Every structure is written in structure tokens, then in C-alpha cells.
Amino acid sequence: MIQYTTAQAAYSDILNHLETCKNNFIPPLQETVDISSYSQKINSKSVTFEAWQGGHLIGLIAAYFNDPGNEFGFITSVSVEEKFAGKGIATGLLNNVIQYALANKFSEIRLKVHSRNSNAINLYEKHKFIKYGTEENFQLYRLLVN
């Protein structure tokens, strides 16, 4: 059974999860960040939306909801362990992010995704995120929530 929580994961949970999922990112996560430092930043500065199975973190969305005017939140990381892919976990997590944004009166959620990451792009478009620009090899998406 999958249990969804918010802001319960410890630094070690996030680090272990990202180490497990690092090669599922496009490009691989270790090519763009120091995973230990990034895990610490996620743990201390973001709101985490988590999927757990048997006390093990299997899915994670980290989002910054620190815009002073509550204009937008920014999703910095989306990951699901490969053996749990295709089971609706990312959708469940994304729905929780959207509900959080609504409850806290944010106007929109933004993110950037690598142009080659078709699975992620499909997920975001399925949830009505709209492309609003590009940045090098990345596409910029947003979802208006108010």
C-alpha cells in the first residue's frame, strides 16, 4: 500500500531516494548537481510531497513555495523509483502539490523539464501545465491554480 505524506522525509530519506533514482533523470542527476548538497537543500528549503511503501520513500516531488507574494511555487524535482513507475505515483504526488498550492493561495506552479524527457512532459500536459518558454535544452511549464 502506498502512503502519501507531506514534509515527513528526513535528509537521509531524500538522499537515499535520489541516489536510487539518479539515473532516471534526464540528464542523470549526478551530472547536474551534487546529490548530497541538493538533498540537503531540498530538506531545508522545499516542501516535499512523498510516496512511501513500508517505510521506504519511493516517490518524491520537491517544490519551493517561498515566493513572498504567493504568486508561484516552483517544482525542482520529481522522482519515482523505476520499479514503481507507471503506477500513478507521480500523478498522486502532483495532485498533492496542486492541492497545496490551492490551499495556500498560490497563483501558479512553475517547473522546467528537459526537452528529451517525454514521460515528464506528458505527465505535466495531462495535468494542464502549459509551456510558456524555453531555456537552453529545457522547456518551461506553468499551471495556473487560482
Coordinates of C-alpha atoms in Angstrom, one line a residue:
M1 CA 0.0 0.0 0.0
I2 CA 1.3 3.5 -0.9
Q3 CA 1.1 6.2 1.7
Y4 CA 1.2 9.9 0.7
T5 CA 2.7 12.4 3.1
T6 CA 3.9 16.0 3.1
A7 CA 7.2 17.2 4.6
Q8 CA 7.9 14.0 6.6
A9 CA 11.1 12.8 4.8
A10 CA 14.4 13.3 6.6
Y11 CA 17.6 14.3 4.8
S12 CA 18.8 10.7 4.7
D13 CA 15.5 9.5 3.2
I14 CA 15.8 12.2 0.4
L15 CA 19.5 11.4 -0.2
N16 CA 18.8 7.6 -0.4
H17 CA 15.9 8.2 -2.7
L18 CA 17.7 10.5 -5.1
E19 CA 20.7 8.1 -5.2
T20 CA 18.3 5.3 -6.1
C21 CA 16.6 7.4 -8.8
K22 CA 19.6 9.5 -10.1
N23 CA 19.9 7.7 -13.5
N24 CA 16.2 8.1 -14.1
F25 CA 16.6 11.9 -14.5
I26 CA 17.4 13.4 -17.9
P27 CA 20.3 14.2 -17.8
P28 CA 21.3 12.0 -14.9
L29 CA 21.0 13.9 -11.7
Q30 CA 24.7 13.4 -10.7
E31 CA 25.7 15.3 -13.9
T32 CA 23.9 18.5 -12.8
V33 CA 24.1 18.6 -9.0
D34 CA 26.0 17.3 -6.0
I35 CA 23.3 14.9 -4.8
S36 CA 24.2 15.2 -1.1
S37 CA 24.1 19.0 -1.2
Y38 CA 20.9 19.0 -3.3
S39 CA 19.3 16.6 -0.8
Q40 CA 20.2 19.0 2.0
K41 CA 18.8 22.0 0.1
I42 CA 15.5 20.1 -0.6
N43 CA 15.3 19.0 3.0
S44 CA 15.8 22.5 4.4
K45 CA 14.2 24.8 1.8
S46 CA 11.4 23.0 0.0
V47 CA 8.1 21.4 0.7
T48 CA 8.3 17.7 0.0
F49 CA 5.5 15.6 -1.3
E50 CA 6.2 12.0 -0.6
A51 CA 5.1 8.5 -1.5
W52 CA 6.1 5.7 0.9
Q53 CA 5.8 2.0 0.9
G54 CA 6.7 0.1 4.0
G55 CA 8.7 3.0 5.5
H56 CA 10.7 3.4 2.3
L57 CA 10.5 6.6 0.2
I58 CA 9.6 5.5 -3.3
G59 CA 8.4 8.8 -4.8
L60 CA 9.2 12.5 -4.2
I61 CA 8.3 15.9 -5.5
A62 CA 10.2 18.8 -4.0
A63 CA 8.8 22.3 -4.6
Y64 CA 9.8 25.7 -3.4
F65 CA 6.8 27.6 -2.1
N66 CA 8.8 30.6 -0.7
D67 CA 7.6 33.4 -3.0
P68 CA 6.7 36.2 -0.7
G69 CA 3.6 37.2 -2.6
N70 CA 2.4 33.6 -3.0
E71 CA 2.4 34.2 -6.8
F72 CA 4.1 30.9 -7.7
G73 CA 5.6 27.8 -6.4
F74 CA 8.5 26.0 -8.3
I75 CA 8.8 22.3 -8.7
T76 CA 12.5 21.5 -8.5
S77 CA 12.5 17.7 -8.5
V78 CA 10.1 14.8 -9.5
S79 CA 11.2 11.3 -9.0
V80 CA 9.7 7.8 -8.6
E81 CA 11.7 4.6 -8.2
E82 CA 11.9 2.8 -11.5
K83 CA 10.2 -0.3 -10.2
F84 CA 7.2 1.8 -9.2
A85 CA 6.9 3.7 -12.5
G86 CA 3.6 3.6 -14.4
K87 CA 1.6 3.0 -11.2
G88 CA 0.2 6.5 -10.9
I89 CA 2.5 7.6 -8.1
A90 CA 3.8 10.8 -9.9
T91 CA 0.2 11.7 -10.6
G92 CA -0.8 11.3 -6.9
L93 CA 2.2 13.4 -5.9
L94 CA 1.5 16.1 -8.4
N95 CA -2.2 16.2 -7.3
N96 CA -0.9 16.8 -3.8
V97 CA 1.3 19.7 -5.0
I98 CA -1.6 21.3 -6.7
Q99 CA -3.9 20.9 -3.7
Y100 CA -1.1 22.5 -1.5
A101 CA -0.8 25.4 -3.9
L102 CA -4.6 26.0 -3.9
A103 CA -4.8 25.7 -0.1
N104 CA -2.0 28.2 0.4
K105 CA -3.4 30.6 -2.3
F106 CA -0.5 30.4 -4.8
S107 CA -1.5 31.7 -8.3
E108 CA 0.6 29.2 -10.2
I109 CA 3.1 26.4 -10.2
R110 CA 6.1 26.5 -12.5
L111 CA 8.8 24.0 -13.5
K112 CA 11.4 23.3 -16.1
V113 CA 11.8 19.9 -17.8
H114 CA 14.5 18.7 -20.2
S115 CA 13.2 18.7 -23.8
R116 CA 14.0 15.0 -24.1
N117 CA 12.0 13.9 -21.1
S118 CA 8.9 13.0 -22.9
N119 CA 7.4 11.0 -20.0
A120 CA 7.6 14.0 -17.7
I121 CA 6.3 16.3 -20.4
N122 CA 3.3 14.0 -20.9
L123 CA 2.6 14.0 -17.2
Y124 CA 2.6 17.8 -16.9
E125 CA 0.5 18.3 -20.0
K126 CA -2.0 15.7 -18.7
H127 CA -2.3 17.9 -15.7
K128 CA -2.9 21.0 -17.8
F129 CA 0.5 22.6 -17.4
I130 CA 1.2 24.9 -20.3
K131 CA 4.5 25.5 -22.0
Y132 CA 5.4 29.2 -21.7
G133 CA 9.0 29.3 -22.9
T134 CA 12.4 27.5 -23.3
E135 CA 15.8 27.8 -21.6
E136 CA 18.7 26.1 -23.4
N137 CA 17.6 22.4 -23.5
F138 CA 14.7 22.9 -21.2
Q139 CA 11.0 23.7 -21.6
L140 CA 9.3 25.9 -19.1
Y141 CA 5.8 25.0 -17.9
R142 CA 3.3 26.5 -15.6
L143 CA -0.1 25.7 -14.2
L144 CA -2.5 28.5 -13.1
V145 CA -4.2 27.3 -9.9
N146 CA -6.3 30.3 -8.9

